[in-house]
PDB file of C-alpha atoms in Angstrom:
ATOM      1  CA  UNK A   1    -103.066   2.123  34.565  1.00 66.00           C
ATOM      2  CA  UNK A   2     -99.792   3.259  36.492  1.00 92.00           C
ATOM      3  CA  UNK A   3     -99.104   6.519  37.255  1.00 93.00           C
ATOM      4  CA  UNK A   4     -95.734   8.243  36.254  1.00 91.00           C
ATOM      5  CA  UNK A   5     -93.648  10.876  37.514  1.00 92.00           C
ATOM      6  CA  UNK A   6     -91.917  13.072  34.884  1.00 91.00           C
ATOM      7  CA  UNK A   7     -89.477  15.915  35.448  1.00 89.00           C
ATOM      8  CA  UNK A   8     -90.385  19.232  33.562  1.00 88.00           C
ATOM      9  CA  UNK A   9     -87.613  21.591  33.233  1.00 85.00           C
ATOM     10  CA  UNK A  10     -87.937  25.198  31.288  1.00 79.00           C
ATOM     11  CA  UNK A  11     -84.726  25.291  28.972  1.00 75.00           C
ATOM     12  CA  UNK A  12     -84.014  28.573  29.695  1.00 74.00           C
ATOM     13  CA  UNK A  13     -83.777  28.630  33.420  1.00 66.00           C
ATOM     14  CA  UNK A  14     -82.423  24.997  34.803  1.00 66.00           C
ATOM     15  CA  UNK A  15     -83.459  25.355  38.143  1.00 75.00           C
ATOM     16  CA  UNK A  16     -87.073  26.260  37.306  1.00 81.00           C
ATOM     17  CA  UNK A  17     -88.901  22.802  36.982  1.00 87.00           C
ATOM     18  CA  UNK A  18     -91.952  20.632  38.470  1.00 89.00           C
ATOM     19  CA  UNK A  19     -92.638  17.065  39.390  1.00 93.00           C
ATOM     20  CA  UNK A  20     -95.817  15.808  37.806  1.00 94.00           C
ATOM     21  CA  UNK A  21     -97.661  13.011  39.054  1.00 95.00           C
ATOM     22  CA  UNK A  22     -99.973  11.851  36.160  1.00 95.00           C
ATOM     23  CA  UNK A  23    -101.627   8.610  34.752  1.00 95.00           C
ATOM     24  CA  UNK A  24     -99.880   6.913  31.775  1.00 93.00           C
ATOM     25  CA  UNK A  25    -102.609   6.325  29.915  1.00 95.00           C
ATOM     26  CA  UNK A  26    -104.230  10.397  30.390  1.00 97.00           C
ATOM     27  CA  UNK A  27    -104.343  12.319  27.292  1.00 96.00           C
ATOM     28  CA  UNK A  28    -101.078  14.878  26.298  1.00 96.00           C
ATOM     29  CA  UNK A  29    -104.167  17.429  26.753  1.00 95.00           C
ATOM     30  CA  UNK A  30    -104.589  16.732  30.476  1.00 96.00           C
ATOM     31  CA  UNK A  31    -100.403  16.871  30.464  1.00 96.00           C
ATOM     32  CA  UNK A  32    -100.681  20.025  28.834  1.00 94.00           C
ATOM     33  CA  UNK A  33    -103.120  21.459  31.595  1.00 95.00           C
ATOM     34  CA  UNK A  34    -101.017  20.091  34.369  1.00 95.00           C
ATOM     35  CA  UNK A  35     -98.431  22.298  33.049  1.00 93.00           C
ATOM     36  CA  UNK A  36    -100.605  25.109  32.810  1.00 94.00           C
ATOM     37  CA  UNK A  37    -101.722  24.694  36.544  1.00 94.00           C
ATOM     38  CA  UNK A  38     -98.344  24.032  37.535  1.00 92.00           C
ATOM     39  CA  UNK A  39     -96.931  27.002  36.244  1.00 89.00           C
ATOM     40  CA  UNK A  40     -99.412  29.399  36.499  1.00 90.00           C
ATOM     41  CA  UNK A  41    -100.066  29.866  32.944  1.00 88.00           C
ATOM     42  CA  UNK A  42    -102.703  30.910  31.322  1.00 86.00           C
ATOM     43  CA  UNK A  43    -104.155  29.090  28.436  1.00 83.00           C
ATOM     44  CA  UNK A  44    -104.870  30.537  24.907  1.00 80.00           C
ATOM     45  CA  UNK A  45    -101.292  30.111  23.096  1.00 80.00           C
ATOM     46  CA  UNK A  46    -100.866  27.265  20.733  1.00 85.00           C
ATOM     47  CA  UNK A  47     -99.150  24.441  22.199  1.00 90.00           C
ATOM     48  CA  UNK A  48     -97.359  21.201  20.897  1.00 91.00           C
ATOM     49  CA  UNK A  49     -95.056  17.960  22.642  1.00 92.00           C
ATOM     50  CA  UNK A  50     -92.392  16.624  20.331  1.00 92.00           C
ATOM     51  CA  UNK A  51     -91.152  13.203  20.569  1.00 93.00           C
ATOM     52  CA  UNK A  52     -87.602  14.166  21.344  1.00 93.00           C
ATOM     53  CA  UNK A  53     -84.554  12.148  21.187  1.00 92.00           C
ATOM     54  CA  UNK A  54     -81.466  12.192  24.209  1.00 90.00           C
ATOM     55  CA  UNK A  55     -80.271  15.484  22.331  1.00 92.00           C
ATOM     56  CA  UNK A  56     -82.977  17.210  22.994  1.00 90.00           C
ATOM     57  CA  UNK A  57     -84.058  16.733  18.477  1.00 94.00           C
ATOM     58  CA  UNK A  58     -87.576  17.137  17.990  1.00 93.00           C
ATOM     59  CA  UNK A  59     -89.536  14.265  16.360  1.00 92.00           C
ATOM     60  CA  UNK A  60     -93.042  13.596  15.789  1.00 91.00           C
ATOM     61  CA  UNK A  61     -95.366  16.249  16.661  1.00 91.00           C
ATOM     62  CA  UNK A  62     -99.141  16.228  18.676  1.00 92.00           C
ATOM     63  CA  UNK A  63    -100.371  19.867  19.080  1.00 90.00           C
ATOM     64  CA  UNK A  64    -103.498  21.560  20.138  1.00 88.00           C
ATOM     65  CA  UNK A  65    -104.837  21.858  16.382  1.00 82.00           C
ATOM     66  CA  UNK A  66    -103.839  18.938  14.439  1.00 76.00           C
ATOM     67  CA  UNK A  67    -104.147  20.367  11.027  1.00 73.00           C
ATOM     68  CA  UNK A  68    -102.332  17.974   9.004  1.00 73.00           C
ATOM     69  CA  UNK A  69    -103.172  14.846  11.137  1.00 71.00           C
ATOM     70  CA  UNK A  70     -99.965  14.082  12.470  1.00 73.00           C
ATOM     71  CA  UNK A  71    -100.640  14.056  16.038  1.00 84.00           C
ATOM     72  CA  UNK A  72    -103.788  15.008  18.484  1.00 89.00           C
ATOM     73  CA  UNK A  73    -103.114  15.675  21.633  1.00 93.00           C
ATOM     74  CA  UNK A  74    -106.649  15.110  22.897  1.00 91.00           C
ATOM     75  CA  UNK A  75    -106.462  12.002  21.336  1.00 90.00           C
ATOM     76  CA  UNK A  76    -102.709  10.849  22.457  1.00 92.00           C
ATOM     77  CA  UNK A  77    -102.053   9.334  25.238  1.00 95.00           C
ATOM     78  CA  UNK A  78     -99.043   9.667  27.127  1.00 94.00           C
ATOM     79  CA  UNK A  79     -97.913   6.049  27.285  1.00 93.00           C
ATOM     80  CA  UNK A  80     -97.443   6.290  23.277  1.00 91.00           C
ATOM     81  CA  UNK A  81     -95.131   9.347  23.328  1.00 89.00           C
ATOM     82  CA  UNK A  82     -93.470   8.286  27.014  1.00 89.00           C
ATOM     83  CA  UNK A  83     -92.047   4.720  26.272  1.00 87.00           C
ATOM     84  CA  UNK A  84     -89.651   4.133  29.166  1.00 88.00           C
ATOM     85  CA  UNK A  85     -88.121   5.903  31.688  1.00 87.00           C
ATOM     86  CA  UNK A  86     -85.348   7.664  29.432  1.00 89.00           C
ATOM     87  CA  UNK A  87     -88.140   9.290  27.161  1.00 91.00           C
ATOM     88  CA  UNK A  88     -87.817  12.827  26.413  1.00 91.00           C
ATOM     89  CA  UNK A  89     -89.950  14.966  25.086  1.00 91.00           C
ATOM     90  CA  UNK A  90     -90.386  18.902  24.282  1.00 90.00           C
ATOM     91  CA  UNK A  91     -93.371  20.948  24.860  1.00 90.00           C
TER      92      UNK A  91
END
């Protein structure tokens, strides 16, 4: 299991953003709550990452309530949405 570092920038504001240290093969759930903690953020909203191409498109998605069984991010690991080092993704 290696651990990654990925860059998390808010789109509105470029020069708000964290460095998160997290394991490849964690769930998008315990991303989600590093983001939460990061931030300071309180959870309750609905959340979702999109696979996301180099402009920024969205593709696949893995939300908090998968209700049509397209993606789970409980059940998602990182690794599967964060292929290489020039993976995007928006959350």
């Amino acid at each position: 299991m290696s651990i990654i570092r990925l860059k998390i920038t808010i789109d509105t504001q470029s020069d708000v953003y964290r460095e998160i240290e997290i394991h490849s093969e964690a769930t998008l759930l315990h991303l989600h709550h590093a983001l939460l903690d990061s931030y300071g953020w309180v959870s309750g909203e609905m959340a979702s990452f999109f696979e996301s191409d180099s402009h920024w498109n969205k593709g696949q998605e893995f939300s908090l309530i998968d209700e049509v069984g397209n993606g789970d991010m409980s059940q998602t690991k990182i690794s599967k949405m964060m292929k290489d080092p020039s993976s995007k993704a928006v959350y």
